[in-house]
Short mmCIF file of C-alpha atoms and ligand atoms in Angstrom, two decimals:
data_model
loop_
_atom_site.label_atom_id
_atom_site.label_comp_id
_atom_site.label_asym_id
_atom_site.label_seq_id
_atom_site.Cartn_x
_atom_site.Cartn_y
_atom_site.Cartn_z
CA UNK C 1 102.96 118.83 105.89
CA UNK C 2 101.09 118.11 102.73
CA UNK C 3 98.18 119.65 101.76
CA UNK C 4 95.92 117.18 99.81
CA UNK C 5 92.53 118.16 98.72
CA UNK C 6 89.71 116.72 100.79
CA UNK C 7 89.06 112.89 99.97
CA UNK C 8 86.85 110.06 101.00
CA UNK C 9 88.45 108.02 103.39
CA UNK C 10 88.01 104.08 103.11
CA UNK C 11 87.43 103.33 106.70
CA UNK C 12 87.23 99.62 106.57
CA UNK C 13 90.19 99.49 105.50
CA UNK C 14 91.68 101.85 107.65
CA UNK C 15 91.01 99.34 110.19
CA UNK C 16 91.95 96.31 108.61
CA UNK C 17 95.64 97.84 108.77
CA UNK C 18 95.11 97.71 112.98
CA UNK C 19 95.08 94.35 114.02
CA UNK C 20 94.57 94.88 118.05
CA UNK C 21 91.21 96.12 116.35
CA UNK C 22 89.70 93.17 115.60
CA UNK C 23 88.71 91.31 118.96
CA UNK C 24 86.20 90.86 120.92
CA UNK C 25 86.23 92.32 124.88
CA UNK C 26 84.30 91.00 127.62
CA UNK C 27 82.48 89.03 124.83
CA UNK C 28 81.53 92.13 122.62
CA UNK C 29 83.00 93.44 119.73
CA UNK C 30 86.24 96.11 120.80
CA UNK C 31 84.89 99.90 121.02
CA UNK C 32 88.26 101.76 121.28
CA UNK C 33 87.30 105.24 121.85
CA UNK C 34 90.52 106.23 124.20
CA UNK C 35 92.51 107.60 121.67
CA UNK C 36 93.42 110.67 123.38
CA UNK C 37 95.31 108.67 125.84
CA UNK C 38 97.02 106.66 123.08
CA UNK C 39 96.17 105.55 119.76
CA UNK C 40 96.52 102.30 118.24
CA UNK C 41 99.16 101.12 115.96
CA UNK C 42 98.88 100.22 112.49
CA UNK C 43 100.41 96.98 110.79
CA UNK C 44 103.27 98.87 109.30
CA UNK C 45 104.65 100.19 112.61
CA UNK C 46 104.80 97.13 114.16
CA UNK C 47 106.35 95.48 111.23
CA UNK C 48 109.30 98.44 111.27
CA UNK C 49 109.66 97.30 114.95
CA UNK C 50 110.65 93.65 113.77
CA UNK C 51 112.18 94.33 111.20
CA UNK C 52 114.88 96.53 113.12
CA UNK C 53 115.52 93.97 115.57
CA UNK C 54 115.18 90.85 113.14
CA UNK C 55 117.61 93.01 110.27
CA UNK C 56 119.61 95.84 112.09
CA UNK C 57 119.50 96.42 115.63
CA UNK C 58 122.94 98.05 116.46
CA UNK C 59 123.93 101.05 118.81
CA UNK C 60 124.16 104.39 116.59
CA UNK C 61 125.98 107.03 115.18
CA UNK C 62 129.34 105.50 116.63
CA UNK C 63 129.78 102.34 114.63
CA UNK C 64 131.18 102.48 111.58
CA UNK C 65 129.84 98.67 110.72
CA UNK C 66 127.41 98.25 108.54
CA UNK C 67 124.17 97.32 111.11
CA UNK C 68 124.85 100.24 112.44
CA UNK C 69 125.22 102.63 109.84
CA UNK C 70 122.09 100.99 108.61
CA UNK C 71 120.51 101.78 112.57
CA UNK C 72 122.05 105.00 112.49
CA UNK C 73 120.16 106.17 108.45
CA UNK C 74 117.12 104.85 109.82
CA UNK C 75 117.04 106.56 112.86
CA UNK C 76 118.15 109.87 111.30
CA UNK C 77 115.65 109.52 108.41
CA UNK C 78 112.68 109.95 110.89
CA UNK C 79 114.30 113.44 112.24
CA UNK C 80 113.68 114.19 108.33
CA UNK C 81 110.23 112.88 108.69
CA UNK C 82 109.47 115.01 111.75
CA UNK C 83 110.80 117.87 110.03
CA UNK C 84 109.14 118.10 107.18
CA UNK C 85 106.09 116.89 109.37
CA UNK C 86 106.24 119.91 111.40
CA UNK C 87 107.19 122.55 109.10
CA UNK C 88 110.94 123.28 110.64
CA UNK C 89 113.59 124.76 108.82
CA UNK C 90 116.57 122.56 110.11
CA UNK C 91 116.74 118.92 111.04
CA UNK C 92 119.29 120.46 114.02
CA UNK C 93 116.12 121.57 115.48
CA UNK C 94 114.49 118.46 115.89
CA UNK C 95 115.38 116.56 119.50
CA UNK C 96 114.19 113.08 120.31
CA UNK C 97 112.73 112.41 123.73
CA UNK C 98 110.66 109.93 125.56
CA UNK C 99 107.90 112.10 124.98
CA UNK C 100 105.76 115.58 125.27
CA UNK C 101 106.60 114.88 129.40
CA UNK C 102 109.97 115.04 128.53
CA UNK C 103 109.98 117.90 126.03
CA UNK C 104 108.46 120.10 127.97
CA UNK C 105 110.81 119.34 131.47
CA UNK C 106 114.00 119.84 128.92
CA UNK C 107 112.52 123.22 128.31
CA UNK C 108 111.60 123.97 131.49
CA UNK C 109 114.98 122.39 133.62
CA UNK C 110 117.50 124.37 130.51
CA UNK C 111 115.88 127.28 129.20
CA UNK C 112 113.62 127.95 132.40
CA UNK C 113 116.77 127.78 134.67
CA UNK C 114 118.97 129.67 132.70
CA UNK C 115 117.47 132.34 131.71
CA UNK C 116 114.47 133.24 134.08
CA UNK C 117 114.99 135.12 136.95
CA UNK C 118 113.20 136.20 140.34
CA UNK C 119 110.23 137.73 139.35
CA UNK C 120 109.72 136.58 135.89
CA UNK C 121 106.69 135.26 134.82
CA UNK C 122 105.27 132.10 132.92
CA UNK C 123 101.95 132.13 131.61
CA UNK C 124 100.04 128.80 131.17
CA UNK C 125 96.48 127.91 130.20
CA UNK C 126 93.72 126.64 132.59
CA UNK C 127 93.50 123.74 129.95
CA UNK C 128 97.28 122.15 130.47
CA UNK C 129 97.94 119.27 131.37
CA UNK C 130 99.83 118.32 134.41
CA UNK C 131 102.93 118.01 132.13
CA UNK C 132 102.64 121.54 131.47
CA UNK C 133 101.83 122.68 134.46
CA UNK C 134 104.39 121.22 137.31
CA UNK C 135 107.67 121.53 135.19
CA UNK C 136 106.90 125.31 135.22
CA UNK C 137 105.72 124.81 139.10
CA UNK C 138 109.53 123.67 139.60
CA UNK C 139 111.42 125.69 137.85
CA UNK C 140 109.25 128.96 138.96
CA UNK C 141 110.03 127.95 143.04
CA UNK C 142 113.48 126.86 142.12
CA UNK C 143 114.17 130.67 140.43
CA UNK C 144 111.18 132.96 142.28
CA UNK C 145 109.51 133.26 139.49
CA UNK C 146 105.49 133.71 139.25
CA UNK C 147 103.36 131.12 137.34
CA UNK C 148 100.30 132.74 135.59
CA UNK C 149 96.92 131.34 134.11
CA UNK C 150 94.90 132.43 131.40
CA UNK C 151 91.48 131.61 132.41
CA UNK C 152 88.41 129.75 130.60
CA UNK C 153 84.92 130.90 129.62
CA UNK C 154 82.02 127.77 130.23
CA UNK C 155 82.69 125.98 126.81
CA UNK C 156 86.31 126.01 127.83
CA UNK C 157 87.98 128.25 125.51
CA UNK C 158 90.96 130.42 126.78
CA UNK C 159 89.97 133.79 127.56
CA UNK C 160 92.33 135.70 125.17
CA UNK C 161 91.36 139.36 126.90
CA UNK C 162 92.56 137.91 130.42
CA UNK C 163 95.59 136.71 128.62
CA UNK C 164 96.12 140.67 127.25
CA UNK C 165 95.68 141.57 130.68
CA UNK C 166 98.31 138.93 131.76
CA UNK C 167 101.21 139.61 129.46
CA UNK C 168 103.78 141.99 130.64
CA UNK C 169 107.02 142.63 130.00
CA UNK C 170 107.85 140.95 132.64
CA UNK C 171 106.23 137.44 131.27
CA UNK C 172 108.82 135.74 129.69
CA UNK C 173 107.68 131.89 129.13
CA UNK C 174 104.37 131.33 127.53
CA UNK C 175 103.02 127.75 127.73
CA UNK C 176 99.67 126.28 126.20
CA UNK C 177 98.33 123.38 124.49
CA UNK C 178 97.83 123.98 120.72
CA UNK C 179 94.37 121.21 122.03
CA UNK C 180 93.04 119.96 125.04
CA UNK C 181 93.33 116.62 125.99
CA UNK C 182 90.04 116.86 128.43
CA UNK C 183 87.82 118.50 126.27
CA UNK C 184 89.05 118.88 123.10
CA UNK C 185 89.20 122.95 122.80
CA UNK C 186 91.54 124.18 119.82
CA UNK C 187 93.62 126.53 120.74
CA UNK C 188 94.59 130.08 119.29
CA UNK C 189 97.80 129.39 118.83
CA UNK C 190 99.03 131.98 116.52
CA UNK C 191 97.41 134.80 118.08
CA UNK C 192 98.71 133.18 121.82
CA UNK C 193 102.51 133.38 119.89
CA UNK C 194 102.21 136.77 118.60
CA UNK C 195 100.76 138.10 121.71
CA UNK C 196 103.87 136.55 123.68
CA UNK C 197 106.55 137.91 121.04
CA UNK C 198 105.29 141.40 121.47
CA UNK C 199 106.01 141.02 124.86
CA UNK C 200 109.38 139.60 123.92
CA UNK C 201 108.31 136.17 125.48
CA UNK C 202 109.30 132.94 123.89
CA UNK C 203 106.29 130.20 123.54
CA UNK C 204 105.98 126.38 124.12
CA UNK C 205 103.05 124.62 122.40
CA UNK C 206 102.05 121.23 124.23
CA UNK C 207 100.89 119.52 120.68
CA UNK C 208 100.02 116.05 121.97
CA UNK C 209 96.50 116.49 120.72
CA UNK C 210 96.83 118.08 117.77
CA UNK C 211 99.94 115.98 116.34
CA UNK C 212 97.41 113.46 114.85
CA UNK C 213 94.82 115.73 113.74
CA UNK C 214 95.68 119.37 112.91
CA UNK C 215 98.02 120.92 110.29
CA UNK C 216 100.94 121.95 111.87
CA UNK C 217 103.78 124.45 110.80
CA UNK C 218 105.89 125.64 112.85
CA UNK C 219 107.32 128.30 110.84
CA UNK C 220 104.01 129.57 109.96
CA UNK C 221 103.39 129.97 113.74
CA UNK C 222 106.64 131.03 114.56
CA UNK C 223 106.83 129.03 117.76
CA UNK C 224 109.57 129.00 119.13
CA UNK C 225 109.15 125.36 121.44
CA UNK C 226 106.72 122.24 120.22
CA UNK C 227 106.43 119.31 121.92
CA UNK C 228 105.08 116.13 119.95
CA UNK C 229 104.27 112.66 121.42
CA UNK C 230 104.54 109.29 118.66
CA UNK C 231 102.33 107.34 120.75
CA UNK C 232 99.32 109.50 120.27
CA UNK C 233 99.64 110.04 116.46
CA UNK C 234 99.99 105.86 115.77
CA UNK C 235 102.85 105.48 116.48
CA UNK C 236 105.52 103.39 119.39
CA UNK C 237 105.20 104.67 122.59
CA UNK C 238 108.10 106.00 124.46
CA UNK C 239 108.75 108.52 122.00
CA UNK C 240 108.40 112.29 121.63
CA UNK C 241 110.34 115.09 119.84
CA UNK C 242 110.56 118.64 120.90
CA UNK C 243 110.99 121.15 118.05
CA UNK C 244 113.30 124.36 119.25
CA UNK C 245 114.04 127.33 116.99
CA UNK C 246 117.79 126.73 116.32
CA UNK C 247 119.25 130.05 117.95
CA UNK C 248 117.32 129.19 121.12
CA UNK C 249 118.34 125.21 121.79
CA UNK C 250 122.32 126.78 121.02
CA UNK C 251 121.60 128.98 123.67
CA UNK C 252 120.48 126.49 125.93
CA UNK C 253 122.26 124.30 127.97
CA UNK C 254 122.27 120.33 127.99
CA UNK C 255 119.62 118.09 129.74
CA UNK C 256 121.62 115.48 130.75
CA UNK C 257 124.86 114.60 130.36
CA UNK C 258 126.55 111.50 128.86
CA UNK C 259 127.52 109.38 125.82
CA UNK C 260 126.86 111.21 122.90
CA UNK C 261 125.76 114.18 123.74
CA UNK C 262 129.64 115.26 124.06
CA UNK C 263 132.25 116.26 121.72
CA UNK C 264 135.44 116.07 124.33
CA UNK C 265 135.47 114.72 127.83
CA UNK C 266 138.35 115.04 130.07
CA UNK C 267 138.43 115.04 133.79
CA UNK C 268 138.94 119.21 133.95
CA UNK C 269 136.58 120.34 131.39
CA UNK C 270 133.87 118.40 128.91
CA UNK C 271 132.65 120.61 125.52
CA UNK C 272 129.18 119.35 123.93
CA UNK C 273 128.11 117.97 121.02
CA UNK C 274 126.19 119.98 118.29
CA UNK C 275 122.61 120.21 118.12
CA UNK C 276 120.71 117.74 117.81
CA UNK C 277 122.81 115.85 119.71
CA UNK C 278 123.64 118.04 122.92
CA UNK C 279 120.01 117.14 123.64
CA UNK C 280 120.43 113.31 123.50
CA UNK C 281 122.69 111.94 125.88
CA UNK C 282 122.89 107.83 126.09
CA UNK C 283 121.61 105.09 124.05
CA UNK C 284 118.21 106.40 122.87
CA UNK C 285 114.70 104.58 122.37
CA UNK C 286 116.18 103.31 118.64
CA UNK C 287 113.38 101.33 117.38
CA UNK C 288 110.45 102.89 118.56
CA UNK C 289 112.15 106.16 116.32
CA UNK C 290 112.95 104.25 113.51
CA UNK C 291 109.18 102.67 113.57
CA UNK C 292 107.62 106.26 114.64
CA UNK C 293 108.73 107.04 110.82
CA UNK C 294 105.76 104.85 109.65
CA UNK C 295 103.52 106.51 111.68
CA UNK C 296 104.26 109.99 109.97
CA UNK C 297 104.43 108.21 106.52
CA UNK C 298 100.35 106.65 107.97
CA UNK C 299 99.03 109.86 109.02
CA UNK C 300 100.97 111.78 105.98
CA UNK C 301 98.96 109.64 103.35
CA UNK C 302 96.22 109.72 104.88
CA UNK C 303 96.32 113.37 104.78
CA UNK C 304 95.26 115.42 108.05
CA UNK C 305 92.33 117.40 106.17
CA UNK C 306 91.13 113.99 105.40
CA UNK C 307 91.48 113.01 109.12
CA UNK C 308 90.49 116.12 110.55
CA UNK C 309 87.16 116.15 108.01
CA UNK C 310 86.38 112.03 108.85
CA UNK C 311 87.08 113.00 112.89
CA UNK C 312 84.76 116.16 112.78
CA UNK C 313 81.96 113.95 111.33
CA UNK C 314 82.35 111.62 114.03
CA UNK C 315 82.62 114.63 116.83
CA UNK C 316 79.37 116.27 115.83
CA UNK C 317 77.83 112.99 115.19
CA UNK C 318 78.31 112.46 118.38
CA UNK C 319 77.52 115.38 119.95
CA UNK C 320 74.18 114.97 118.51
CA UNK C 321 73.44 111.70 119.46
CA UNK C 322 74.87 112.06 123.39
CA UNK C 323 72.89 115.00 123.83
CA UNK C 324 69.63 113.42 123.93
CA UNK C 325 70.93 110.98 126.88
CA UNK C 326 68.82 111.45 129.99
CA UNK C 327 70.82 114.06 133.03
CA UNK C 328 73.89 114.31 130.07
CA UNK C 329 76.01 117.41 130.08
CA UNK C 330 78.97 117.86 127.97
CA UNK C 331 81.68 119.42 129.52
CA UNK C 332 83.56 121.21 126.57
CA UNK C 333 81.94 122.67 123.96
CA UNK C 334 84.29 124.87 122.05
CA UNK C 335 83.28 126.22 119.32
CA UNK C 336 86.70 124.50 117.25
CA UNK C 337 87.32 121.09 118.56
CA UNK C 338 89.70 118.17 118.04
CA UNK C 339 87.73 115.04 118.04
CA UNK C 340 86.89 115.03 122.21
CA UNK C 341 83.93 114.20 123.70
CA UNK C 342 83.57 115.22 127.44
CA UNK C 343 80.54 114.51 129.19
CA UNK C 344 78.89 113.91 133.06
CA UNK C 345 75.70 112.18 133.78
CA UNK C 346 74.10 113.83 136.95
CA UNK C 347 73.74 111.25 140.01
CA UNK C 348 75.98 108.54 138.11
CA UNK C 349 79.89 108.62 138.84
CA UNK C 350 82.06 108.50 136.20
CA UNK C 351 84.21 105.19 137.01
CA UNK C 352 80.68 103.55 137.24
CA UNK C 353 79.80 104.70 133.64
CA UNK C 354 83.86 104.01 132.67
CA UNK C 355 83.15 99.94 134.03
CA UNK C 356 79.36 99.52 132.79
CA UNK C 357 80.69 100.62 129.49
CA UNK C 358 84.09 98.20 129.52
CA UNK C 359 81.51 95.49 130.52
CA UNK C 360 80.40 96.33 127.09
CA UNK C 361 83.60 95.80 125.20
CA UNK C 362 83.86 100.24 125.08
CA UNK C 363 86.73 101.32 126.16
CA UNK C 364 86.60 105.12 127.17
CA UNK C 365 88.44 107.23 129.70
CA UNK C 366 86.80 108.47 133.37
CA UNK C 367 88.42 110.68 135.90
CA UNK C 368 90.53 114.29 135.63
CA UNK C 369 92.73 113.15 132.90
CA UNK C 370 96.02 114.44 134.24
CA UNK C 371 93.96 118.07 134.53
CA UNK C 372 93.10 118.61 138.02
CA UNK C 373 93.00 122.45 137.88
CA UNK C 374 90.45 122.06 134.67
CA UNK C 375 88.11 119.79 136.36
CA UNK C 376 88.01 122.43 139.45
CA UNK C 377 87.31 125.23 137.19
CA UNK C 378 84.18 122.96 136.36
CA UNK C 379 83.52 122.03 139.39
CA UNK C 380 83.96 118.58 138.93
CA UNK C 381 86.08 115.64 139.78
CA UNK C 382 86.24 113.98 136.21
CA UNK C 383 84.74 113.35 133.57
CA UNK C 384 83.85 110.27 130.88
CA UNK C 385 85.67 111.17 127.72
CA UNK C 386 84.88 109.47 124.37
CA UNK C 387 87.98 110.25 122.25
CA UNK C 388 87.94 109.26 118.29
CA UNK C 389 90.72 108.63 115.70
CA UNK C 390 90.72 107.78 112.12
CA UNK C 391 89.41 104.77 112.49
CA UNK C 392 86.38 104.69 114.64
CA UNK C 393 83.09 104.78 112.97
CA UNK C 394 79.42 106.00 113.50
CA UNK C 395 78.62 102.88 114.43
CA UNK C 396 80.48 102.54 117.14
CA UNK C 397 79.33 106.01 118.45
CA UNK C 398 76.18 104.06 118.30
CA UNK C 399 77.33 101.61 120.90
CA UNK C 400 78.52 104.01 122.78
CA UNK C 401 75.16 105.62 123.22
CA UNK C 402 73.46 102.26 123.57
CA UNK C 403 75.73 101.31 126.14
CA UNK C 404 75.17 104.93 127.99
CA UNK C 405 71.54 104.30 127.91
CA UNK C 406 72.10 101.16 129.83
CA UNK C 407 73.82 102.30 132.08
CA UNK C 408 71.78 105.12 132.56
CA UNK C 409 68.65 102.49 132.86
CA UNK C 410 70.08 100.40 135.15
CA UNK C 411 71.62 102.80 137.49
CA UNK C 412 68.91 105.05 137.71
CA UNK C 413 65.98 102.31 138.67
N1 PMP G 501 99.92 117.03 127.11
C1 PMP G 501 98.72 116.60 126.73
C2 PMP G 501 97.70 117.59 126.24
C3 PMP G 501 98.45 115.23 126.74
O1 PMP G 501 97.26 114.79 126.36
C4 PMP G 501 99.44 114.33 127.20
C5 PMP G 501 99.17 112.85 127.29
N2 PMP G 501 97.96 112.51 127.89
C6 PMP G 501 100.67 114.83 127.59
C7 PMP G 501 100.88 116.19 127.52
C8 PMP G 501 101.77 113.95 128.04
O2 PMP G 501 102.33 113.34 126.93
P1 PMP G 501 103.31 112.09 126.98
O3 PMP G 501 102.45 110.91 127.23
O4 PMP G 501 103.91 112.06 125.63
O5 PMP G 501 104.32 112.35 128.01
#
């Protein structure tokens, strides 16, 4: 990634470049605070999407006619992009999937069933998602193997001396989010890694909330799995890319087999392909990769400290502001935070507060957002979560809080 010195980001036009932005919903100006479920895309994205299929939509790597050598440059120069984006050595390392779902099933359904065995543990957080939680459920009934959860204090930070306690030599998969998706907690994700490889463990990091707004270098962490997700970093959906340290993904056998992913096929005995390419068996999602390049190239010039410094602003703006609404309580209050706001208001449910506030043109999230064993921890059945990007501004954190103390009025009379 590049490190650019902290700058003052033009946020109009930030948002002039996203066009679904501009619109009114139920009659109000759009609020789009669901970013942590997927961000918008900008102009230049969607314009990459057209032009592929207006200028060069062929099948790749196995033409040699011009469209699709043209398809196939494209396609490969965004594995350069995510390389470079993520800090990895070799462009062998970076696979193309449908998305951090995917990534982290690959892991778990190759490396989890080849190498673990009865016994073995996996150690996840309390924070995961359900896509890093029930690929490890499967492959630890499939092989006898023992899943394992690092617990979390009240603000929702991973307890890092029950993880100590945890680790074993007999733990052999570690598995956390490098942030949560529910409530926004950064994780220690270097000290989580180093922890593991003392143990001789190898780690996956979920990063589908930190893609858009962290640094990230993978090299730097020495992680050996990361999982990424284009659709919540502005670009297409149906894209993700797992990063693998080289000597591991050799190691590893295919996903799924098929075109492409092969070097020689006969009917007694079929050799595979090289990385990447072992990894990517069929057609794959062409356009939304060669467009996903944009997305890096957005976030890239931007420059994350610039993103990360514009999103904290917003975070503790609101945090501020939210905290002075009637029978609030924020669930989540790490002390380092992507740009997630988590809250409950007591005797109001959550859908109510997710529908008053659509009513309102804001568009937020309600309910356990894919993290079931979280929201028990809690105590709770969901939440309402407020999640910024780039190009949300205070004053729509000032709707928001409007709205809330509508809703709030109205309900409670
Ligand atoms: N992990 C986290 C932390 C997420 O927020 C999400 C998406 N909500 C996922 C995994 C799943 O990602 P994808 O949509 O790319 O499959």
């Amino acid at each position: 990634m590049k490190v650019s010195a902290i700058t003052h980001l033009d946020i109009q036009k930030i948002r002039s470049e996203f066009p679904v932005l501009d619109q009114q919903v139920n009659g109000k100006p759009l609020v789009y605070l669901d970013n942590a479920a997927t961000s918008q895309k900008p102009k230049r994205v969607i314009a990459k999407l057209k032009e592929y299929y207006e200028g060069y939509n062929a099948n790749i790597h196995r033409g040699i006619h011009t469209l699709a050598e043209t398809a196939t440059k494209a396609y490969e120069a965004t594995r350069e992009s995510v390389r470079d984006f993520l800090g990895a050595a070799h462009v062998e390392e970076i696979i193309f999937t449908r998305g951090v779902t995917e990534s982290i099933n690959l892991v778990a359904a190759t490396y989890g069933r080849s190498f673990l065995q009865k016994g073995d543990e996996i150690i996840i957080g309390t924070l995961e998602h359900h896509s890093n939680i029930v690929p490890w459920q499967m492959v630890c009934e499939e092989k006898e193997a023992v899943l394992k959860v690092i617990p979390v204090n009240d603000r929702g930070e991973l307890d890092l001396k029950e993880y100590k306690q945890l680790l074993s030599s007999k733990t052999k998969i570690v598995a956390t989010n490098h942030a949560s998706n529910s409530l926004g907690t950064i994780n220690p994700i270097k000290e989580i890694i180093e922890l593991a490889h003392a143990q001789g463990a190898v780690v996956l990091i979920d990063g589908a909330q930190s893609a858009a707004h962290l640094p990230i270098d993978v090299k730097a962490l020495d992680a050996d799995f990361y999982c990424i997700s284009s659709h919540k970093m502005y670009g297409p959906t149906g894209v993700g890319v797992l990063y693998g340290k080289k000597e591991l993904l050799e190691k590893m056998p295919p996903y799924m087999g098929g075109g492409e992913m092969i070097k020689d096929v006969s009917f007694t005995k079929t050799t595979y392909n090289d990385l990447p390419y072992k990894f990517e068996a069929g057609t794959p999602n062409i356009a939304d990769v060669v467009a996903f390049n944009e997305a890096i190239a957005f976030v890239n010039e931007l420059g994350k400290e610039n993103i990360h410094q514009h999103e904290s602003e917003l975070l503790a703006y609101a945090t501020d502001k939210l905290s002075t609404i009637p029978g609030i309580t924020l669930i989540g209050t790490a002390h380092h935070k992507v740009s997630v706001l988590s809250f409950i208001i007591e005797g109001i449910h959550h859908f109510d507060i997710g529908q008053m506030l659509d009513a309102r043109g804001i568009a937020v999230r309600t309910g356990h957002h894919c993290t079931q064993p979280l929201m028990e921890r809690f105590g709770i059945e969901g939440t309402v979560r407020a999640s910024f990007a780039v190009y949300n501004t205070k004053e729509e954190i000032d709707s928001l809080v409007e709205g809330l103390k509508r809703v709030v009025n109205f309900l409670k009379q």
